[in-house]
Short mmCIF file of C-alpha atoms in Angstrom, two decimals:
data_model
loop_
_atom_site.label_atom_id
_atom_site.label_comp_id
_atom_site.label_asym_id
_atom_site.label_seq_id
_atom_site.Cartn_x
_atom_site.Cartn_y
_atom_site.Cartn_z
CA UNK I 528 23.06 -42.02 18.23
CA UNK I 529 20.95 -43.37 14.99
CA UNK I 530 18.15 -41.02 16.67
CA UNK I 531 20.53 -37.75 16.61
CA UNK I 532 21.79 -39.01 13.31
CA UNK I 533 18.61 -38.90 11.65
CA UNK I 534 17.00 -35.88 13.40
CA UNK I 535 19.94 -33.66 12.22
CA UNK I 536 19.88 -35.21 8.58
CA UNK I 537 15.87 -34.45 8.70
CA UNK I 538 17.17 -30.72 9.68
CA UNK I 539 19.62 -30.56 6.85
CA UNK I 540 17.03 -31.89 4.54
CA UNK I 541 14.64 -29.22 5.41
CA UNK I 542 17.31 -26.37 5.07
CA UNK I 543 18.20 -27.28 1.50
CA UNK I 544 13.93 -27.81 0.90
CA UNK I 545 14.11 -23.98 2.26
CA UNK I 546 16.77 -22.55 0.32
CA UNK I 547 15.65 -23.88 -3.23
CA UNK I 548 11.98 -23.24 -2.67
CA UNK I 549 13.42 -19.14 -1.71
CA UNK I 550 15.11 -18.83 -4.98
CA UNK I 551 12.09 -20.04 -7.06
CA UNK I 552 9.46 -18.30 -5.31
CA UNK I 553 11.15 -14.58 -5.07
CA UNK I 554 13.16 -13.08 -7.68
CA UNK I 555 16.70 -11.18 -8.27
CA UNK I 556 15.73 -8.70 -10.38
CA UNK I 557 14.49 -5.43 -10.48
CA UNK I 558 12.08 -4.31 -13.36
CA UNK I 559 10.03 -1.86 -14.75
CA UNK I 560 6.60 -1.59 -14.07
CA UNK I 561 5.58 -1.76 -18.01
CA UNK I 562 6.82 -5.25 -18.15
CA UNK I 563 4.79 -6.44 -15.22
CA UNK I 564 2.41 -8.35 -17.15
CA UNK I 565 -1.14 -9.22 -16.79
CA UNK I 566 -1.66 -13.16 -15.32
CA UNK I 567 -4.99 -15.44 -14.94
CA UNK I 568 -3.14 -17.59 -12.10
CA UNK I 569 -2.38 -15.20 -9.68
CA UNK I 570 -3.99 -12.17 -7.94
CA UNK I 571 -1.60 -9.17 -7.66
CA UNK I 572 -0.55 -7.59 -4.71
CA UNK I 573 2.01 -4.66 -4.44
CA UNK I 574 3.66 -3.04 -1.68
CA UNK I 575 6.13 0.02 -1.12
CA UNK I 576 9.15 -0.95 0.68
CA UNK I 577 12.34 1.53 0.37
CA UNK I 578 15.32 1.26 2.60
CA UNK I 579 15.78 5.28 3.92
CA UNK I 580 18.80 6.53 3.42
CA UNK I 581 18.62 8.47 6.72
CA UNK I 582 18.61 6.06 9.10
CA UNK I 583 16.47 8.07 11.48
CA UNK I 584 13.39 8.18 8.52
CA UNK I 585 10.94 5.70 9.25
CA UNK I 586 12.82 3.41 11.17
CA UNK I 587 9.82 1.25 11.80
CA UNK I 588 9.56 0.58 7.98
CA UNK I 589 12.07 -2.61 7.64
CA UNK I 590 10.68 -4.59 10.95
CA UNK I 591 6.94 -4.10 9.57
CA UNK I 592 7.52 -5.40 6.16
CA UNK I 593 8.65 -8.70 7.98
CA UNK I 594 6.02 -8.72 9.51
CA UNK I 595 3.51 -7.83 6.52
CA UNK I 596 5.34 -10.73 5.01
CA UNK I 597 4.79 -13.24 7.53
CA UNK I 598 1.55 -12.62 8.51
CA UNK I 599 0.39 -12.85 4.18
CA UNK I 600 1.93 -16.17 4.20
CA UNK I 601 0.92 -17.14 7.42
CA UNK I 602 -2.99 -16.82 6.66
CA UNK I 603 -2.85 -18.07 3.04
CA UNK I 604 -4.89 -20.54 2.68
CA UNK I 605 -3.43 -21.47 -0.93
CA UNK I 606 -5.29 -18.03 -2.47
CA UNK I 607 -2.53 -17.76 -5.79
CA UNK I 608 -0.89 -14.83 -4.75
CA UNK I 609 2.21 -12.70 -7.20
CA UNK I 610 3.34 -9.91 -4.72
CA UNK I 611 5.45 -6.84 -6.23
CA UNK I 612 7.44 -5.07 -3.88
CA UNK I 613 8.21 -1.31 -5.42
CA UNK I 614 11.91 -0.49 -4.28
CA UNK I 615 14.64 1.05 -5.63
CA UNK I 616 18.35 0.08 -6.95
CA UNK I 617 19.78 1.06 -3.08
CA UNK I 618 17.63 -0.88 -1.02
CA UNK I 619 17.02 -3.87 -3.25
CA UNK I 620 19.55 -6.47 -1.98
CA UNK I 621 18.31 -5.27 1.50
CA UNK I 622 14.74 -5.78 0.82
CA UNK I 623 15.15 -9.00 -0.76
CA UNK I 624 16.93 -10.17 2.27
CA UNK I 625 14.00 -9.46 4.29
CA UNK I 626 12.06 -10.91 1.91
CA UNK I 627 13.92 -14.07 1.51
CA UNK I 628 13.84 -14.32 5.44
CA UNK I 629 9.65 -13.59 5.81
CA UNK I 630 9.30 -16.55 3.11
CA UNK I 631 12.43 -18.95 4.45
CA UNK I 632 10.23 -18.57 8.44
CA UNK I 633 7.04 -19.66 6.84
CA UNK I 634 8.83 -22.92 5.03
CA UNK I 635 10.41 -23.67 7.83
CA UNK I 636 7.30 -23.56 10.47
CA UNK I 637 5.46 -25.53 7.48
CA UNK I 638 7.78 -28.25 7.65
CA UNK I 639 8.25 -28.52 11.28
CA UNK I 640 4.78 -28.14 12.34
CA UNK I 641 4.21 -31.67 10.29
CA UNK I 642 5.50 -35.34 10.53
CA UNK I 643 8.50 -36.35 9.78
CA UNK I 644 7.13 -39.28 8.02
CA UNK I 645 5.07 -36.46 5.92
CA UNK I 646 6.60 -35.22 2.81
CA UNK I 647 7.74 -31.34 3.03
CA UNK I 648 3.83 -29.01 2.29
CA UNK I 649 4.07 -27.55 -0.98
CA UNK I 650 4.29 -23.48 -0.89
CA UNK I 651 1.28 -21.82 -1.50
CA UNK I 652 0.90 -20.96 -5.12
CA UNK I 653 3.30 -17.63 -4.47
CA UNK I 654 5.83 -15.78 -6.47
CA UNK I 655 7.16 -12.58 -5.49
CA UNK I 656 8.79 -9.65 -8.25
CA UNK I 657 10.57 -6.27 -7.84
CA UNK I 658 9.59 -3.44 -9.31
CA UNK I 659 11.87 -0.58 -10.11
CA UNK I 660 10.35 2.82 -8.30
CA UNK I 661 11.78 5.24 -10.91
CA UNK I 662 9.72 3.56 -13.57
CA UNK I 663 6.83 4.70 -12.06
CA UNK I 664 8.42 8.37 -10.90
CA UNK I 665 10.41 9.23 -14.23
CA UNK I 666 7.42 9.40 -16.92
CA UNK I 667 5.50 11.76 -14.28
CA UNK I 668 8.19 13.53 -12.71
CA UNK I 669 6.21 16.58 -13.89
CA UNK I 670 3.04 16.09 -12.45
CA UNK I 671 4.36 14.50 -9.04
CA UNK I 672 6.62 17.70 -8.39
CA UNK I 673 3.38 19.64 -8.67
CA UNK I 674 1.22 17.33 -6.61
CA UNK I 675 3.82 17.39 -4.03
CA UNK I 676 3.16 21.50 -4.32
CA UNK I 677 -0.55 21.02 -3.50
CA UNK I 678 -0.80 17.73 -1.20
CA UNK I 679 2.38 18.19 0.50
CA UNK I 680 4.66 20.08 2.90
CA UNK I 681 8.18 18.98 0.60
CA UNK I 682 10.83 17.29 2.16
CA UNK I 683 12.10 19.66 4.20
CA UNK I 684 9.77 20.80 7.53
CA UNK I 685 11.31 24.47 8.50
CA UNK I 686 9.82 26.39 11.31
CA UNK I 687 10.03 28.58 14.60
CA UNK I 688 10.21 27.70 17.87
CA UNK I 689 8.68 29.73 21.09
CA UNK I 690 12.25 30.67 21.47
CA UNK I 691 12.83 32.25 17.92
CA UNK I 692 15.05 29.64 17.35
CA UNK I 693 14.31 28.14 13.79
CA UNK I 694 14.48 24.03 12.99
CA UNK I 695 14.51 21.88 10.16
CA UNK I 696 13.51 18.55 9.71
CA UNK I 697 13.02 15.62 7.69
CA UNK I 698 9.14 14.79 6.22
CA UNK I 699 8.83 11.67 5.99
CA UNK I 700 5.63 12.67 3.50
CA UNK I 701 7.98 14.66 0.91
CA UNK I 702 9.62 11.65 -0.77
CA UNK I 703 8.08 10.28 -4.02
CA UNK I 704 6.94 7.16 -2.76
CA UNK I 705 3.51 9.23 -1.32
CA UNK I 706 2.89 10.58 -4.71
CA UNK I 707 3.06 7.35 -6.98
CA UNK I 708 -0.23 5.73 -6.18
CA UNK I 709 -2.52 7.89 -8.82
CA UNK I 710 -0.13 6.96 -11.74
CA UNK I 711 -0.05 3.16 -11.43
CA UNK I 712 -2.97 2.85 -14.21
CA UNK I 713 -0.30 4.13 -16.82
CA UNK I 714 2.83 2.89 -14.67
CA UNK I 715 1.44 -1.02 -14.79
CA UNK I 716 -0.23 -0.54 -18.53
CA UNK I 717 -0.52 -4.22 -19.08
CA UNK I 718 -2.33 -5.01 -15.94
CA UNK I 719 -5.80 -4.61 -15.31
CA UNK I 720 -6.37 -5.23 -11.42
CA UNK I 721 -3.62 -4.18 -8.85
CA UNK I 722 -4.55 -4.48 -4.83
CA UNK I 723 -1.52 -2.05 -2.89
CA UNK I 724 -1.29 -2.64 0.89
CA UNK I 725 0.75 -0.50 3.49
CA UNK I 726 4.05 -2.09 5.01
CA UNK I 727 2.21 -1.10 8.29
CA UNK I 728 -0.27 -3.28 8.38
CA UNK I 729 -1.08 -7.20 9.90
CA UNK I 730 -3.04 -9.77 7.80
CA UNK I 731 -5.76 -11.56 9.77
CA UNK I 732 -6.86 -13.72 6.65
CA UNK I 733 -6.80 -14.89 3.40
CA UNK I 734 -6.54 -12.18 0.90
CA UNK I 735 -9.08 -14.11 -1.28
CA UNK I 736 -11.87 -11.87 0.44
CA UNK I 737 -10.32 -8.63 -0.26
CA UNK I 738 -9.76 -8.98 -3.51
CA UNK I 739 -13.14 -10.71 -4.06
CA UNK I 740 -14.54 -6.45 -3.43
CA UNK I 741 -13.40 -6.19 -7.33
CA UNK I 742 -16.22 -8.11 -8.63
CA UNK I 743 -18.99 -6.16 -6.17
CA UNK I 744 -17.38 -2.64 -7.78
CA UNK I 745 -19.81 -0.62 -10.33
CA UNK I 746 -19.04 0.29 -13.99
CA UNK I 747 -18.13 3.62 -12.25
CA UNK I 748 -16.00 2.89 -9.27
CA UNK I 749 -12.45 2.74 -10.10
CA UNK I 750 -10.98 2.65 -6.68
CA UNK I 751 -11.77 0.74 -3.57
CA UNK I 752 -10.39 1.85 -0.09
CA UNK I 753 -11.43 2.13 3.38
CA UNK I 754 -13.00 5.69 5.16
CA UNK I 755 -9.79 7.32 7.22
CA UNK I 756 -11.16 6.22 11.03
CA UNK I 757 -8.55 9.19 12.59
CA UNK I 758 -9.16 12.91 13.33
CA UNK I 759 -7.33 14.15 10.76
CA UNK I 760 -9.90 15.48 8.28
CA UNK I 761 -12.38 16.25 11.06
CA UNK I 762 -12.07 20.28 10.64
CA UNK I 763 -11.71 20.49 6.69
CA UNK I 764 -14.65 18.27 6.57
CA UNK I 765 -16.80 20.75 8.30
CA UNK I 766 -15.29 23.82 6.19
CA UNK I 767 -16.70 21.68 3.24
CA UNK I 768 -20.02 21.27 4.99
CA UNK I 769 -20.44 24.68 5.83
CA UNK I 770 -19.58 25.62 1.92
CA UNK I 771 -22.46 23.14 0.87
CA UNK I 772 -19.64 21.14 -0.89
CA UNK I 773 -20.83 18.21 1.19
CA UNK I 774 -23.86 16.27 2.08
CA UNK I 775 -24.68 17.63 5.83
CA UNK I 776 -26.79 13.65 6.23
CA UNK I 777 -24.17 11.38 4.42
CA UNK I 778 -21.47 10.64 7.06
CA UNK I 779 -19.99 8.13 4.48
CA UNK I 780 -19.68 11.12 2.32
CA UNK I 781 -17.76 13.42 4.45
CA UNK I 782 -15.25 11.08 5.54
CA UNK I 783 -11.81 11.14 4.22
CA UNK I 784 -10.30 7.66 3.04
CA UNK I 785 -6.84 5.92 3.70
CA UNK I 786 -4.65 4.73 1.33
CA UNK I 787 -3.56 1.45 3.34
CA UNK I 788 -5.50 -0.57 1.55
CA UNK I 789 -6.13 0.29 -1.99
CA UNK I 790 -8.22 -1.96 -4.78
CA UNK I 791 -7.42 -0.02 -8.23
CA UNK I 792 -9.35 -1.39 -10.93
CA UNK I 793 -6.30 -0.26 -13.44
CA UNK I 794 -8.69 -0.90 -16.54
CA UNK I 795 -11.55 0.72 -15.93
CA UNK I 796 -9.26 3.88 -14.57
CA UNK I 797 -7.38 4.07 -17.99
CA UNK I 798 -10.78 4.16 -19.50
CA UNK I 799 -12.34 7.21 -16.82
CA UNK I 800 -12.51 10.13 -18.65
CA UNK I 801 -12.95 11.81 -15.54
CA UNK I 802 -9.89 10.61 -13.64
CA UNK I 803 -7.89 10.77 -16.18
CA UNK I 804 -8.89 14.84 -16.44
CA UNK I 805 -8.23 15.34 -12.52
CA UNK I 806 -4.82 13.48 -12.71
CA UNK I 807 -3.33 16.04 -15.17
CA UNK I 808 -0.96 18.38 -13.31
CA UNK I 809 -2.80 21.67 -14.91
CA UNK I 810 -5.51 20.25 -12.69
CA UNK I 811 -4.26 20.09 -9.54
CA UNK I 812 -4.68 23.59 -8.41
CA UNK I 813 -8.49 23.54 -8.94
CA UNK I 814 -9.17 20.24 -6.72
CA UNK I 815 -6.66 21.88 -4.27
CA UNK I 816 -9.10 24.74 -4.31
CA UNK I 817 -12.13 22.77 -3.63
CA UNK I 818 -11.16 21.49 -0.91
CA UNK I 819 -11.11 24.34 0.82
CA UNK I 820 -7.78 23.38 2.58
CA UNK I 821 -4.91 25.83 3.54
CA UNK I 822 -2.67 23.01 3.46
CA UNK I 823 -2.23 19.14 2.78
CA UNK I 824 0.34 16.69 4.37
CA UNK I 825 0.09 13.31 3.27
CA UNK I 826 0.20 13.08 -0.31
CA UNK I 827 -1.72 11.11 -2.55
CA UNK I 828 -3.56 9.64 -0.10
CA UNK I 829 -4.97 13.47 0.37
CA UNK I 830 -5.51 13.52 -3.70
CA UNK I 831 -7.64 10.56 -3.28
CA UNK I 832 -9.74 12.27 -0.74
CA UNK I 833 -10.39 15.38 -2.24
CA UNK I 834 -11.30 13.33 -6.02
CA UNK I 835 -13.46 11.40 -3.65
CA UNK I 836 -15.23 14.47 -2.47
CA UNK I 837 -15.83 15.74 -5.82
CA UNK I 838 -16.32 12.91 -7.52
CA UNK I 839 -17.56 10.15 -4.87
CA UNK I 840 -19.07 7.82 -8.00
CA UNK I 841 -15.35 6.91 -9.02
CA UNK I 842 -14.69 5.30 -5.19
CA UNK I 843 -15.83 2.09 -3.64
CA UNK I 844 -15.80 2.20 0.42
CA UNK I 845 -14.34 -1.09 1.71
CA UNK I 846 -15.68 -2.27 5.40
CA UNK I 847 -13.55 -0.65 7.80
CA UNK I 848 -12.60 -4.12 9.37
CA UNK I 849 -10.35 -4.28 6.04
CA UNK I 850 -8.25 -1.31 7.19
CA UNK I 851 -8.58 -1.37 10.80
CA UNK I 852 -7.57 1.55 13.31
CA UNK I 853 -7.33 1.62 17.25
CA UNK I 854 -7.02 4.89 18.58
CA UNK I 855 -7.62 6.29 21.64
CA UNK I 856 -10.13 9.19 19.60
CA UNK I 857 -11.50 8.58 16.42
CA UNK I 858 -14.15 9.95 13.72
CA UNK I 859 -16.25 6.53 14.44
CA UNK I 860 -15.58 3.47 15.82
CA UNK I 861 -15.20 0.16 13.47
CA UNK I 862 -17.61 -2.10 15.04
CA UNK I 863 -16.49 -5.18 13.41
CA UNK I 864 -13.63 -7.64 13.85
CA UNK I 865 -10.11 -6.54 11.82
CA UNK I 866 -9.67 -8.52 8.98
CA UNK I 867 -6.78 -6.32 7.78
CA UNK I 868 -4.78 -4.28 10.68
CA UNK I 869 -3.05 -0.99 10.96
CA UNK I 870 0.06 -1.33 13.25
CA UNK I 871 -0.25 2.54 14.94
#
């Protein structure tokens, strides 16, 4: 009986151990992205995560980010880590659930997987922040709406089918969230470094390495990301080789990238005069044009790519092992062992 007794005060222990370290590490509040200010003690990470109104939109997006969470916390090996997850007013007490459930797992297995006779582990040094998506959106509502013109398909899909019959449907690829990414330099003004991740995506180690890339980046490059290992830009690559746009002997340099993984080097893109002259809306028809494309699908992830192609100083290529891919077909195979995973 003293045996149960203690075991189940040893449980009750650990749940209240839980619960308070939950409401320290991970916050209530939803801010702007202005007042997200720069820190020395923490590396910052950001993610999207935006509860779909239509239930049917991304459906996969809510068990990932669990699983994003888990598998950060899971491989920390005490790398000082602030995460900002980008939502919005609807989805916030949703995603902090989540959220509070990712971190409350990870305390628990920490405290169960050791002795009882061993205090409770500390947390790694973690906090976690939300940032309010329409502080990013608002200020460039201008330029986004015309981005989404060039590097988009809207979000409606309308078409015909072999019968005549015409459909609508929902693109995933028209809502603002793919269109934010080339405006956090002026979004998050007071920070300098800012490392975004896809909520599709599995952790195989400490960050620490990734973000290490930021001190191996040139005075030039401004962005870090991985080559796009799918089939996607196979055809508009060779349109752009055939134009002479791109080197017929670089393979680095005709590949498209993918936004999964994203370094931006915030300061020194505030400071590129020639990002800064591509990322005005006027702009956007003439790298549109350069591409050669009849059409774009998935946002700024396809703005990226094209800047890259015209301007391939600005952009650091991570190891593909950092954004990983299995496919069945693919441009080139990563040869090395995923340090970063895409769920497909």
């Amino acid at each position: 009986m003293k045996v149960v007794f203690f075991n189940m005060l040893l449980l009750m222990c650990r749940a209240l151990v839980t619960e308070d370290a939950r409401t320290k590490l991970v916050s209530s509040d939803l801010i702007s992205a202005e007042h997200v200010n720069e820190t020395t003690s923490q590396h910052t990470l950001a993610l999207i995560a935006i509860k779909p109104r239509d239930p049917n939109l991304c459906p996969e997006l809510l068990p990932n980010l669990r699983s994003l969470l888990f598998s950060i916390l899971s491989t920390s090996t005490g790398t000082p880590l602030r995460l900002l997850i980008i939502t919005n007013e609807f989805s916030l007490s949703y995603i902090r659930t989540i959220v509070m459930e990712a971190v409350g797992k990870h305390i628990s297995e920490s405290v169960v997987s050791r002795p009882a006779r061993v205090n409770p582990p500390t947390f790694p040094n973690f906090s976690l922040e939300f940032v309010n998506i329409s502080s990013i959106v608002q200020p460039n509502r201008k330029s986004i709406d015309e981005m989404q013109k060039y590097f988009g398909l809207g979000e409606k899909i309308q078409g015909v089918e072999e019968d005549g019959s015409h459909y609508q449907m929902e693109n995933k690829y028209g809502q603002d969230l793919f269109y934010i990414a080339p405006f956090y330099a002026e979004a998050f003004k007071n920070l300098k470094r800012l490392v975004v991740l896809d909520v599709d995506l599995e952790v195989k180690e400490d960050l620490k390495q990734l973000f290490n890339f930021f001190d191996q980046m040139s005075s030039d490059e401004i962005i870090g990301l991985a080559l796009d290992q799918g089939l996607y830009y196979l055809q508009l690559i060779k349109s752009l080789i055939k134009r002479g746009k791109l080197d017929l002997d670089d393979r680095e340099s005709q590949q498209g990238v993918n936004s999964g993984v994203v370094l931006y080097n915030l300061g020194q893109m505030r400071q590129s005069e020639i990002y800064k002259e591509n990322l005005r809306h006027e702009n956007y028809n003439d790298l549109f044009k350069f591409s050669g494309a009849d059409r774009f699908l998935v946002g700024d992830q396809d703005w990226f790519t094209t800047l890259r192609w015209k301007h391939p100083q600005l952009f650091k290529i991570l190891p593909c092992e950092y954004n990983f891919f299995k496919f069945d077909s693919s441009a080139f195979e990563c040869q090395g062992e995923p340090k970063i995973m895409h769920r497909i």
